[in-house]
Amino acid sequence: MKASQMFAPTLREVPAEAEIVSHQLLMRAGMIRKTAAGVYTYMPLAWRVMKKIMDIIREEMDAAGCQELMLPIVHPAELWQQSGRWQVYGDELWRLHDRHGRDFCLGPTHEEVITDLVGGEIKSYKQLPLRLYQIQNKYRDERRPRFGLMRGREFIMKDMYSFDRDLAGLDESYRLMYQAYWNIFTRCGLGFRPVVADNGAIGGDASHEFMVLAESGEAEIIYCSACSYAASVEIARTYLDETPKDEAPGEREEVYTPDCKTIDDLAGFLRISPEKTLKALCYQADDQFVLVLIRGDRKVNEIKLKNRLDCISLEMAADEQIQKHLGTAAGFVGPVGVKNIRIVADREVPLLVNAVCGANKKDYHLMNVNPGRDFTIAETWDIRLAEAGEACPQCREKLLSARGVEVGQIFKLGTKYSKSMGAKYLDENGKEQLMVMGCYGIGVGRTMAAAIEQNHDGDGIIWPVSIAPYHVVVVPVSDRETDQMAAAEKIYQDLLVLGVEAVFDDRKERPGVKFKDADLIGYPLRITVGAKALAEGKVEVKIRATGEVQHVDLENVLSFIQDRLK
Amino acid sequence: MKASQMFAPTLREVPAEAEIVSHQLLMRAGMIRKTAAGVYTYMPLAWRVMKKIMDIIREEMDAAGCQELMLPIVHPAELWQQSGRWQVYGDELWRLHDRHGRDFCLGPTHEEVITDLVGGEIKSYKQLPLRLYQIQNKYRDERRPRFGLMRGREFIMKDMYSFDRDLAGLDESYRLMYQAYWNIFTRCGLGFRPVVADNGAIGGDASHEFMVLAESGEAEIIYCSACSYAASVEIARTYLDETPKDEAPGEREEVYTPDCKTIDDLAGFLRISPEKTLKALCYQADDQFVLVLIRGDRKVNEIKLKNRLDCISLEMAADEQIQKHLGTAAGFVGPVGVKNIRIVADREVPLLVNAVCGANKKDYHLMNVNPGRDFTIAETWDIRLAEAGEACPQCREKLLSARGVEVGQIFKLGTKYSKSMGAKYLDENGKEQLMVMGCYGIGVGRTMAAAIEQNHDGDGIIWPVSIAPYHVVVVPVSDRETDQMAAAEKIYQDLLVLGVEAVFDDRKERPGVKFKDADLIGYPLRITVGAKALAEGKVEVKIRATGEVQHVDLENVLSFIQDRLK
């Protein structure tokens, strides 16, 4: 491709609306343009990257025995009503109707459509397992679309659905997909980690998120420095140290603690360690007021709490609610003497000895409070946030944290959709059974954006070779020097013959403009053809990732480039 | 692929709703399934065909200097309001709104979106020409979707848009696309014809439709037996024989013609040739009543008439209207004595001598009517239907007719959209100019369906090799005979190694079922491994297209297959 003909309008300025690096660089490199909020055009360079990612996905899906098909984007409401999601999906489901007034939605995901299809066609256990995937546009009518391709309203996903006879079959499908995802992101040249993720449906290790590691990632990952444990912070398990405390329970007493609004205030005032304090937090879980207890130096993980409470809405209770239920203000709440209120506690709470907690009385706390003796806990769960530096729940070694961008998720669905959509088969004994399903997604645009979040510098994008829009750009320093232009074009043409994806920057631009664009677009290799080197029969090759520059003899440049691309 | 794992549920019965062959066979071969009216799932076999067609399209587009991108499917209403099409497109534009109440539509075509994009990015003549394409879902909310993939509401199109400096540039883009389309349909293995098509915007040879020839095609094509002339019947030009008639005008007389309702009745009653009669037809063109004259043996081409009248609606006038304007009933209408009514005539009418026409009086006609003497024609146009057997308007040789399925159209847009969307560039003199545009579409699903309309028999589909879902199916006659199964699987594995796309029908089914499915799905070649031939070290190879069967030595089967696929 000649740069003079390439539709890649680069920008020098950072667009004001672009908050994160991938959004900024995709805009600046002329790779995406906004058509409406959360709705983007993939320009030719970005589309080349997208196609490469899609090709890698297809190859790995096919190798894992999956078959590609193409389901509709426009879904009839009836299917979503059958699964019950038409009612519960909320405003993010982008609904529309046809000229006859019939209801439809733009598919955000395809469990309904594919389960209805497979349920209607598959009759026998002999036809299972079945693994079907597609790559297409998905829709989510976000209230506030942002971060470019990271949170759009129209986005491209690969979604795969597995249909198995039983849970053992699902385990095998899941294992195959775990490996396929591993291969895909490895082949994309990305640093990533699969982490255990939330799966309300089945629980346990029934879902993994694949996270591309990047400082700017929206998700925090907790992982072990020693073993394989890794989980999204939202659901990371914690280690429970059950070593008995060598301390006799003391007598409970009330102390005056003026201006002690926080745990740190309190610990400082009483000269105790925050570990000795007991925090009591008031939540409104749907219609229920709940008192949540946790050690004062810990944080509540509201995702884990919400999952355990199995509620739809979970919010901190308002001051009026606290007054009404406990007769006191926030900051001095405690469990002692509380009646007719649900009390749930983190697993560390029962192990406390002589703790300090709120007295349910303004400016007062209680000392030497002992669970069991002074108050009763009905429910004890792991509801605290895991933090870097703690012990690994699996091996007790040190946990670390990192940030990442979620680019894929694999998920055991079980029989949730086969039940609601009636997807059954006849087993070996002629008995009707529900198909056991899994679903497996990859955000294609997200993967491209995550690759940029992970691989960039102040000058622009640094594409991994396998997904770079082109491999090499050939830049003559001056477009007015015919020998430079001729030498550059010859190298370009020779590269094309060898199957190297090359761009010839033949534009009538100053060299600075061409170099800046080359760095911004992020070609892995740049060949510069300048007067001085050319006079010595050489060209300059710059490695984008390292900035390293080498002078290479003209006759060796093709093999040099081929070696570097391997 | 092993047939036991392939998601291709075949049907023995013809689905009641499927009116045309391609719809029937796509359903029966398990290649498509309906999700909603006009909304289909492409099953794995169909999707393989679609991907092959898309790959061919991509290769030819890229070779013609086009760049692929991906525009949004969801379009903001503002862009369509700017072009004016939001108002005029009607109910076929599938509209929706987002959670904030903003208007959008699902793109049926992308002139607005791409012209807005290119207009915003391209500044200089140096950046032109630009040729951009995409392959994606399109939407048309048809009142009555039917014929399977032929007239759906969600369908896959390749659409290309060219942006040139001037009309000469557009001509070059158009020429490149004409050639690319020729290559694409040739490589798809289809019999087709490019025909001149209607182009209200520019007129002349500014649009061609590419028609796949098939008896069941919805469109009639008129083409010359000798020269290159070919046009959709809707706009086919006619030859005008201007040879003077050697006949003196006679005296006009009124004759009683009872029960002569048709031209044939009249000609038979008066013992004259239908060529001597003059038909007068009453039309309502928007608000205007128009009398249309044509030779009695000819048919009016309402598309050509409507284009010439430049009206939005054109309908035959109702009896009351004819009574009101002419004071007579339909069947006896004529131009003589008519006042204050617009009269338009086909070009043959002024050449008539001593014609017979209606007398505007029930059961009476006029004889020896002569245009010019007996009535005046204001407008004379080519408005008649061209028919097979007539002389070619280009070379006077015999015209033939054929039926076809439109699979692509190329179209010179000129500055229609660059004007409304403001797509300008600066020319060599720094002067602002409108970009000159063309648009070029291919219906991908339509191409697949048209291939079936053209290539099938009573047993099923006969795929051209280049777009067949697989090349070869290997069928062991009995799945219980281990030597047959082993020999078949070995051939299958060897074919895969050679890169031949093969299916191994390993299902536990009767041979009849497997043979019927092979014919229905339409694999170009079938290798049958049966006991008798195998005992002689042979297998049977059946050519789907011809039905020809050959016995091939086992050691030669791979090279035989490779030769046949060339």
PDB file of N, CA, C and O in Angstrom, chain A residues 5 7 9 33 35 39 41-42 44 47 51 67-70 72-74 94 96-100 104 121 139 141 143 153-154, chain B residues 5 7 9 33 35 39 41-42 44 47 51 67-70 72-74 94 96-100 121 139 141 143 153-154:
ATOM      1  N   GLN A   5      -2.104   6.849  -0.949  1.00  0.00           N
ATOM      2  CA  GLN A   5      -3.455   6.372  -1.257  1.00  0.00           C
ATOM      3  C   GLN A   5      -4.179   5.806  -0.042  1.00  0.00           C
ATOM      4  O   GLN A   5      -5.361   5.465  -0.113  1.00  0.00           O
ATOM      5  N   PHE A   7      -6.113   5.442   3.370  1.00  0.00           N
ATOM      6  CA  PHE A   7      -7.064   6.265   4.119  1.00  0.00           C
ATOM      7  C   PHE A   7      -6.764   6.109   5.606  1.00  0.00           C
ATOM      8  O   PHE A   7      -7.365   5.289   6.299  1.00  0.00           O
ATOM      9  N   PRO A   9      -6.041   9.065   8.117  1.00  0.00           N
ATOM     10  CA  PRO A   9      -5.806  10.462   8.507  1.00  0.00           C
ATOM     11  C   PRO A   9      -5.334  10.567   9.954  1.00  0.00           C
ATOM     12  O   PRO A   9      -6.115  10.390  10.881  1.00  0.00           O
ATOM     13  N   ARG A  33     -13.027   6.331  13.903  1.00  0.00           N
ATOM     14  CA  ARG A  33     -13.724   7.607  13.952  1.00  0.00           C
ATOM     15  C   ARG A  33     -15.096   7.366  14.550  1.00  0.00           C
ATOM     16  O   ARG A  33     -15.713   6.331  14.306  1.00  0.00           O
ATOM     17  N   THR A  35     -18.986   7.768  14.885  1.00  0.00           N
ATOM     18  CA  THR A  35     -20.150   8.106  14.060  1.00  0.00           C
ATOM     19  C   THR A  35     -21.279   8.605  14.957  1.00  0.00           C
ATOM     20  O   THR A  35     -22.037   9.487  14.582  1.00  0.00           O
ATOM     21  N   VAL A  39     -20.556   4.512  18.965  1.00  0.00           N
ATOM     22  CA  VAL A  39     -20.702   3.853  17.654  1.00  0.00           C
ATOM     23  C   VAL A  39     -19.553   4.332  16.765  1.00  0.00           C
ATOM     24  O   VAL A  39     -19.466   5.521  16.461  1.00  0.00           O
ATOM     25  N   THR A  41     -16.591   3.866  13.457  1.00  0.00           N
ATOM     26  CA  THR A  41     -16.148   3.323  12.185  1.00  0.00           C
ATOM     27  C   THR A  41     -14.729   2.786  12.385  1.00  0.00           C
ATOM     28  O   THR A  41     -13.881   3.487  12.941  1.00  0.00           O
ATOM     29  N   TYR A  42     -14.511   1.552  11.946  1.00  0.00           N
ATOM     30  CA  TYR A  42     -13.152   0.999  11.919  1.00  0.00           C
ATOM     31  C   TYR A  42     -12.566   1.397  10.580  1.00  0.00           C
ATOM     32  O   TYR A  42     -13.017   0.925   9.540  1.00  0.00           O
ATOM     33  N   PRO A  44      -9.488   1.701   7.626  1.00  0.00           N
ATOM     34  CA  PRO A  44      -8.776   0.557   7.026  1.00  0.00           C
ATOM     35  C   PRO A  44      -7.656  -0.046   7.876  1.00  0.00           C
ATOM     36  O   PRO A  44      -7.537  -1.271   7.965  1.00  0.00           O
ATOM     37  N   TRP A  47      -9.173  -1.995  10.663  1.00  0.00           N
ATOM     38  CA  TRP A  47      -9.877  -3.166  10.169  1.00  0.00           C
ATOM     39  C   TRP A  47      -8.914  -4.288   9.808  1.00  0.00           C
ATOM     40  O   TRP A  47      -9.235  -5.471   9.956  1.00  0.00           O
ATOM     41  N   LYS A  51      -9.193  -7.900  11.453  1.00  0.00           N
ATOM     42  CA  LYS A  51      -9.255  -9.126  10.646  1.00  0.00           C
ATOM     43  C   LYS A  51      -8.191 -10.129  11.073  1.00  0.00           C
ATOM     44  O   LYS A  51      -8.421 -11.330  11.081  1.00  0.00           O
ATOM     45  N   GLN A  67     -17.728 -25.036  15.070  1.00  0.00           N
ATOM     46  CA  GLN A  67     -18.206 -24.715  13.727  1.00  0.00           C
ATOM     47  C   GLN A  67     -18.710 -23.275  13.718  1.00  0.00           C
ATOM     48  O   GLN A  67     -19.462 -22.866  14.591  1.00  0.00           O
ATOM     49  N   GLU A  68     -18.316 -22.539  12.694  1.00  0.00           N
ATOM     50  CA  GLU A  68     -18.749 -21.147  12.603  1.00  0.00           C
ATOM     51  C   GLU A  68     -20.095 -21.061  11.905  1.00  0.00           C
ATOM     52  O   GLU A  68     -20.339 -21.735  10.902  1.00  0.00           O
ATOM     53  N   LEU A  69     -20.957 -20.219  12.420  1.00  0.00           N
ATOM     54  CA  LEU A  69     -22.220 -19.918  11.743  1.00  0.00           C
ATOM     55  C   LEU A  69     -22.481 -18.431  11.911  1.00  0.00           C
ATOM     56  O   LEU A  69     -21.605 -17.701  12.403  1.00  0.00           O
ATOM     57  N   MET A  70     -23.621 -17.968  11.465  1.00  0.00           N
ATOM     58  CA  MET A  70     -23.934 -16.549  11.620  1.00  0.00           C
ATOM     59  C   MET A  70     -25.396 -16.414  12.014  1.00  0.00           C
ATOM     60  O   MET A  70     -26.288 -16.721  11.227  1.00  0.00           O
ATOM     61  N   PRO A  72     -28.679 -14.107  13.515  1.00  0.00           N
ATOM     62  CA  PRO A  72     -29.136 -12.738  13.240  1.00  0.00           C
ATOM     63  C   PRO A  72     -28.687 -11.745  14.309  1.00  0.00           C
ATOM     64  O   PRO A  72     -28.432 -12.129  15.452  1.00  0.00           O
ATOM     65  N   ILE A  73     -28.609 -10.502  13.918  1.00  0.00           N
ATOM     66  CA  ILE A  73     -28.361  -9.406  14.860  1.00  0.00           C
ATOM     67  C   ILE A  73     -29.691  -8.929  15.434  1.00  0.00           C
ATOM     68  O   ILE A  73     -29.784  -8.586  16.604  1.00  0.00           O
ATOM     69  N   VAL A  74     -30.711  -8.938  14.592  1.00  0.00           N
ATOM     70  CA  VAL A  74     -32.045  -8.521  15.040  1.00  0.00           C
ATOM     71  C   VAL A  74     -32.792  -9.748  15.570  1.00  0.00           C
ATOM     72  O   VAL A  74     -32.981 -10.714  14.830  1.00  0.00           O
ATOM     73  N   TRP A  94     -31.160  -2.990  23.587  1.00  0.00           N
ATOM     74  CA  TRP A  94     -31.580  -1.983  22.606  1.00  0.00           C
ATOM     75  C   TRP A  94     -32.781  -2.544  21.825  1.00  0.00           C
ATOM     76  O   TRP A  94     -32.627  -3.410  20.980  1.00  0.00           O
ATOM     77  N   LEU A  96     -36.396  -2.376  19.538  1.00  0.00           N
ATOM     78  CA  LEU A  96     -36.969  -1.686  18.378  1.00  0.00           C
ATOM     79  C   LEU A  96     -38.201  -2.460  17.946  1.00  0.00           C
ATOM     80  O   LEU A  96     -38.479  -3.546  18.452  1.00  0.00           O
ATOM     81  N   HIS A  97     -38.970  -1.873  17.041  1.00  0.00           N
ATOM     82  CA  HIS A  97     -40.064  -2.663  16.488  1.00  0.00           C
ATOM     83  C   HIS A  97     -40.120  -2.476  14.986  1.00  0.00           C
ATOM     84  O   HIS A  97     -39.555  -1.532  14.444  1.00  0.00           O
ATOM     85  N   ASP A  98     -40.776  -3.423  14.322  1.00  0.00           N
ATOM     86  CA  ASP A  98     -40.810  -3.353  12.856  1.00  0.00           C
ATOM     87  C   ASP A  98     -42.027  -2.558  12.401  1.00  0.00           C
ATOM     88  O   ASP A  98     -42.769  -2.009  13.227  1.00  0.00           O
ATOM     89  N   ARG A  99     -42.249  -2.474  11.082  1.00  0.00           N
ATOM     90  CA  ARG A  99     -43.338  -1.648  10.544  1.00  0.00           C
ATOM     91  C   ARG A  99     -44.705  -2.157  10.972  1.00  0.00           C
ATOM     92  O   ARG A  99     -45.690  -1.414  10.916  1.00  0.00           O
ATOM     93  N   HIS A 100     -44.772  -3.444  11.387  1.00  0.00           N
ATOM     94  CA  HIS A 100     -46.043  -3.993  11.842  1.00  0.00           C
ATOM     95  C   HIS A 100     -46.201  -3.855  13.362  1.00  0.00           C
ATOM     96  O   HIS A 100     -47.177  -4.351  13.921  1.00  0.00           O
ATOM     97  N   PHE A 104     -38.636  -6.282  18.690  1.00  0.00           N
ATOM     98  CA  PHE A 104     -37.348  -6.923  18.439  1.00  0.00           C
ATOM     99  C   PHE A 104     -36.312  -6.296  19.364  1.00  0.00           C
ATOM    100  O   PHE A 104     -36.567  -5.261  19.975  1.00  0.00           O
ATOM    101  N   GLU A 121     -33.275 -28.462  16.438  1.00  0.00           N
ATOM    102  CA  GLU A 121     -32.651 -29.293  15.400  1.00  0.00           C
ATOM    103  C   GLU A 121     -32.011 -30.565  15.940  1.00  0.00           C
ATOM    104  O   GLU A 121     -31.920 -31.556  15.232  1.00  0.00           O
ATOM    105  N   TYR A 139     -24.766  -5.365  20.521  1.00  0.00           N
ATOM    106  CA  TYR A 139     -25.311  -4.055  20.910  1.00  0.00           C
ATOM    107  C   TYR A 139     -25.627  -3.994  22.395  1.00  0.00           C
ATOM    108  O   TYR A 139     -26.149  -4.956  22.966  1.00  0.00           O
ATOM    109  N   ASP A 141     -27.112  -0.724  24.765  1.00  0.00           N
ATOM    110  CA  ASP A 141     -27.452   0.699  24.782  1.00  0.00           C
ATOM    111  C   ASP A 141     -26.989   1.310  26.101  1.00  0.00           C
ATOM    112  O   ASP A 141     -27.792   1.610  26.984  1.00  0.00           O
ATOM    113  N   ARG A 143     -25.787   3.682  29.022  1.00  0.00           N
ATOM    114  CA  ARG A 143     -26.209   5.026  29.409  1.00  0.00           C
ATOM    115  C   ARG A 143     -25.124   6.032  29.041  1.00  0.00           C
ATOM    116  O   ARG A 143     -25.393   7.101  28.505  1.00  0.00           O
ATOM    117  N   ARG A 153     -21.482   1.090  22.194  1.00  0.00           N
ATOM    118  CA  ARG A 153     -22.851   0.581  22.100  1.00  0.00           C
ATOM    119  C   ARG A 153     -22.967  -0.453  20.981  1.00  0.00           C
ATOM    120  O   ARG A 153     -23.835  -1.302  20.993  1.00  0.00           O
ATOM    121  N   GLU A 154     -22.078  -0.317  19.991  1.00  0.00           N
ATOM    122  CA  GLU A 154     -21.989  -1.304  18.897  1.00  0.00           C
ATOM    123  C   GLU A 154     -20.564  -1.837  18.943  1.00  0.00           C
ATOM    124  O   GLU A 154     -19.625  -1.043  18.857  1.00  0.00           O
TER     125      GLU A 154
ATOM    126  N   GLN B   5     -20.517 -34.995  13.375  1.00  0.00           N
ATOM    127  CA  GLN B   5     -20.359 -33.812  14.231  1.00  0.00           C
ATOM    128  C   GLN B   5     -20.840 -32.530  13.558  1.00  0.00           C
ATOM    129  O   GLN B   5     -20.874 -31.472  14.177  1.00  0.00           O
ATOM    130  N   PHE B   7     -23.086 -29.684  11.996  1.00  0.00           N
ATOM    131  CA  PHE B   7     -24.418 -29.154  12.286  1.00  0.00           C
ATOM    132  C   PHE B   7     -25.085 -28.805  10.955  1.00  0.00           C
ATOM    133  O   PHE B   7     -25.020 -27.665  10.495  1.00  0.00           O
ATOM    134  N   PRO B   9     -28.568 -30.099   9.680  1.00  0.00           N
ATOM    135  CA  PRO B   9     -29.773 -30.935   9.746  1.00  0.00           C
ATOM    136  C   PRO B   9     -30.568 -30.861   8.440  1.00  0.00           C
ATOM    137  O   PRO B   9     -31.218 -29.851   8.152  1.00  0.00           O
ATOM    138  N   ARG B  33     -31.832 -21.301   8.500  1.00  0.00           N
ATOM    139  CA  ARG B  33     -33.034 -21.455   9.305  1.00  0.00           C
ATOM    140  C   ARG B  33     -33.586 -20.062   9.571  1.00  0.00           C
ATOM    141  O   ARG B  33     -32.824 -19.115   9.758  1.00  0.00           O
ATOM    142  N   THR B  35     -35.212 -17.197  11.699  1.00  0.00           N
ATOM    143  CA  THR B  35     -35.328 -16.777  13.096  1.00  0.00           C
ATOM    144  C   THR B  35     -36.552 -15.874  13.266  1.00  0.00           C
ATOM    145  O   THR B  35     -37.232 -15.906  14.273  1.00  0.00           O
ATOM    146  N   VAL B  39     -35.531 -12.823   8.459  1.00  0.00           N
ATOM    147  CA  VAL B  39     -34.311 -12.806   9.294  1.00  0.00           C
ATOM    148  C   VAL B  39     -33.845 -14.250   9.453  1.00  0.00           C
ATOM    149  O   VAL B  39     -34.558 -15.066  10.030  1.00  0.00           O
ATOM    150  N   THR B  41     -30.727 -17.398  10.055  1.00  0.00           N
ATOM    151  CA  THR B  41     -29.443 -17.866  10.544  1.00  0.00           C
ATOM    152  C   THR B  41     -28.739 -18.580   9.392  1.00  0.00           C
ATOM    153  O   THR B  41     -29.356 -19.406   8.716  1.00  0.00           O
ATOM    154  N   TYR B  42     -27.482 -18.224   9.165  1.00  0.00           N
ATOM    155  CA  TYR B  42     -26.661 -18.968   8.220  1.00  0.00           C
ATOM    156  C   TYR B  42     -26.013 -20.096   9.007  1.00  0.00           C
ATOM    157  O   TYR B  42     -25.177 -19.842   9.879  1.00  0.00           O
ATOM    158  N   PRO B  44     -23.662 -23.623   9.520  1.00  0.00           N
ATOM    159  CA  PRO B  44     -22.235 -23.740   9.161  1.00  0.00           C
ATOM    160  C   PRO B  44     -21.943 -23.977   7.676  1.00  0.00           C
ATOM    161  O   PRO B  44     -21.016 -23.365   7.139  1.00  0.00           O
ATOM    162  N   TRP B  47     -22.493 -20.803   5.819  1.00  0.00           N
ATOM    163  CA  TRP B  47     -21.523 -19.780   6.197  1.00  0.00           C
ATOM    164  C   TRP B  47     -20.178 -20.031   5.514  1.00  0.00           C
ATOM    165  O   TRP B  47     -19.453 -19.092   5.181  1.00  0.00           O
ATOM    166  N   LYS B  51     -18.450 -17.283   3.214  1.00  0.00           N
ATOM    167  CA  LYS B  51     -17.071 -16.834   3.436  1.00  0.00           C
ATOM    168  C   LYS B  51     -16.243 -16.959   2.162  1.00  0.00           C
ATOM    169  O   LYS B  51     -15.383 -16.122   1.893  1.00  0.00           O
ATOM    170  N   GLN B  67      -9.909  -0.143  -0.408  1.00  0.00           N
ATOM    171  CA  GLN B  67      -9.513  -0.402   0.974  1.00  0.00           C
ATOM    172  C   GLN B  67     -10.739  -0.806   1.772  1.00  0.00           C
ATOM    173  O   GLN B  67     -11.772  -0.149   1.698  1.00  0.00           O
ATOM    174  N   GLU B  68     -10.602  -1.880   2.551  1.00  0.00           N
ATOM    175  CA  GLU B  68     -11.731  -2.344   3.350  1.00  0.00           C
ATOM    176  C   GLU B  68     -11.777  -1.603   4.680  1.00  0.00           C
ATOM    177  O   GLU B  68     -10.754  -1.390   5.314  1.00  0.00           O
ATOM    178  N   LEU B  69     -12.973  -1.211   5.091  1.00  0.00           N
ATOM    179  CA  LEU B  69     -13.182  -0.658   6.424  1.00  0.00           C
ATOM    180  C   LEU B  69     -14.487  -1.227   6.951  1.00  0.00           C
ATOM    181  O   LEU B  69     -15.078  -2.108   6.330  1.00  0.00           O
ATOM    182  N   MET B  70     -14.919  -0.758   8.109  1.00  0.00           N
ATOM    183  CA  MET B  70     -16.183  -1.232   8.655  1.00  0.00           C
ATOM    184  C   MET B  70     -16.933  -0.058   9.253  1.00  0.00           C
ATOM    185  O   MET B  70     -16.523   0.513  10.253  1.00  0.00           O
ATOM    186  N   PRO B  72     -20.517   1.699  10.805  1.00  0.00           N
ATOM    187  CA  PRO B  72     -21.527   1.206  11.754  1.00  0.00           C
ATOM    188  C   PRO B  72     -22.776   0.687  11.045  1.00  0.00           C
ATOM    189  O   PRO B  72     -23.087   1.090   9.920  1.00  0.00           O
ATOM    190  N   ILE B  73     -23.481  -0.196  11.718  1.00  0.00           N
ATOM    191  CA  ILE B  73     -24.793  -0.659  11.244  1.00  0.00           C
ATOM    192  C   ILE B  73     -25.868   0.301  11.750  1.00  0.00           C
ATOM    193  O   ILE B  73     -26.842   0.567  11.051  1.00  0.00           O
ATOM    194  N   VAL B  74     -25.672   0.796  12.968  1.00  0.00           N
ATOM    195  CA  VAL B  74     -26.634   1.740  13.555  1.00  0.00           C
ATOM    196  C   VAL B  74     -26.218   3.166  13.172  1.00  0.00           C
ATOM    197  O   VAL B  74     -25.113   3.596  13.490  1.00  0.00           O
ATOM    198  N   TRP B  94     -35.525   0.959   8.585  1.00  0.00           N
ATOM    199  CA  TRP B  94     -35.835   0.396   9.891  1.00  0.00           C
ATOM    200  C   TRP B  94     -35.311   1.346  10.971  1.00  0.00           C
ATOM    201  O   TRP B  94     -34.115   1.408  11.210  1.00  0.00           O
ATOM    202  N   LEU B  96     -35.175   3.236  14.815  1.00  0.00           N
ATOM    203  CA  LEU B  96     -35.200   2.899  16.239  1.00  0.00           C
ATOM    204  C   LEU B  96     -34.723   4.114  17.017  1.00  0.00           C
ATOM    205  O   LEU B  96     -34.267   5.090  16.424  1.00  0.00           O
ATOM    206  N   HIS B  97     -34.870   4.068  18.333  1.00  0.00           N
ATOM    207  CA  HIS B  97     -34.258   5.147  19.113  1.00  0.00           C
ATOM    208  C   HIS B  97     -33.557   4.572  20.323  1.00  0.00           C
ATOM    209  O   HIS B  97     -33.805   3.435  20.711  1.00  0.00           O
ATOM    210  N   ASP B  98     -32.631   5.365  20.869  1.00  0.00           N
ATOM    211  CA  ASP B  98     -31.860   4.860  22.000  1.00  0.00           C
ATOM    212  C   ASP B  98     -32.551   5.221  23.309  1.00  0.00           C
ATOM    213  O   ASP B  98     -33.658   5.783  23.310  1.00  0.00           O
ATOM    214  N   ARG B  99     -31.922   4.883  24.442  1.00  0.00           N
ATOM    215  CA  ARG B  99     -32.542   5.093  25.750  1.00  0.00           C
ATOM    216  C   ARG B  99     -32.795   6.563  26.046  1.00  0.00           C
ATOM    217  O   ARG B  99     -33.600   6.891  26.907  1.00  0.00           O
ATOM    218  N   HIS B 100     -32.067   7.443  25.330  1.00  0.00           N
ATOM    219  CA  HIS B 100     -32.288   8.872  25.539  1.00  0.00           C
ATOM    220  C   HIS B 100     -33.320   9.442  24.564  1.00  0.00           C
ATOM    221  O   HIS B 100     -33.539  10.643  24.530  1.00  0.00           O
ATOM    222  N   GLU B 121     -12.553  14.060   6.380  1.00  0.00           N
ATOM    223  CA  GLU B 121     -11.142  13.698   6.507  1.00  0.00           C
ATOM    224  C   GLU B 121     -10.291  14.098   5.302  1.00  0.00           C
ATOM    225  O   GLU B 121      -9.093  14.335   5.446  1.00  0.00           O
ATOM    226  N   TYR B 139     -30.097  -3.665   6.366  1.00  0.00           N
ATOM    227  CA  TYR B 139     -31.475  -3.826   6.840  1.00  0.00           C
ATOM    228  C   TYR B 139     -32.481  -3.118   5.939  1.00  0.00           C
ATOM    229  O   TYR B 139     -32.232  -1.987   5.491  1.00  0.00           O
ATOM    230  N   ASP B 141     -36.773  -2.980   6.158  1.00  0.00           N
ATOM    231  CA  ASP B 141     -37.965  -3.485   6.829  1.00  0.00           C
ATOM    232  C   ASP B 141     -39.058  -3.713   5.786  1.00  0.00           C
ATOM    233  O   ASP B 141     -40.028  -2.964   5.694  1.00  0.00           O
ATOM    234  N   ARG B 143     -42.219  -4.924   3.732  1.00  0.00           N
ATOM    235  CA  ARG B 143     -43.585  -5.197   4.152  1.00  0.00           C
ATOM    236  C   ARG B 143     -43.824  -6.715   4.152  1.00  0.00           C
ATOM    237  O   ARG B 143     -44.420  -7.279   5.052  1.00  0.00           O
ATOM    238  N   ARG B 153     -35.059  -9.119   5.433  1.00  0.00           N
ATOM    239  CA  ARG B 153     -35.009  -7.832   6.129  1.00  0.00           C
ATOM    240  C   ARG B 153     -33.608  -7.577   6.670  1.00  0.00           C
ATOM    241  O   ARG B 153     -33.218  -6.435   6.860  1.00  0.00           O
ATOM    242  N   GLU B 154     -32.873  -8.651   6.926  1.00  0.00           N
ATOM    243  CA  GLU B 154     -31.469  -8.557   7.354  1.00  0.00           C
ATOM    244  C   GLU B 154     -30.672  -9.348   6.324  1.00  0.00           C
ATOM    245  O   GLU B 154     -30.980 -10.519   6.091  1.00  0.00           O
TER     246      GLU B 154
END
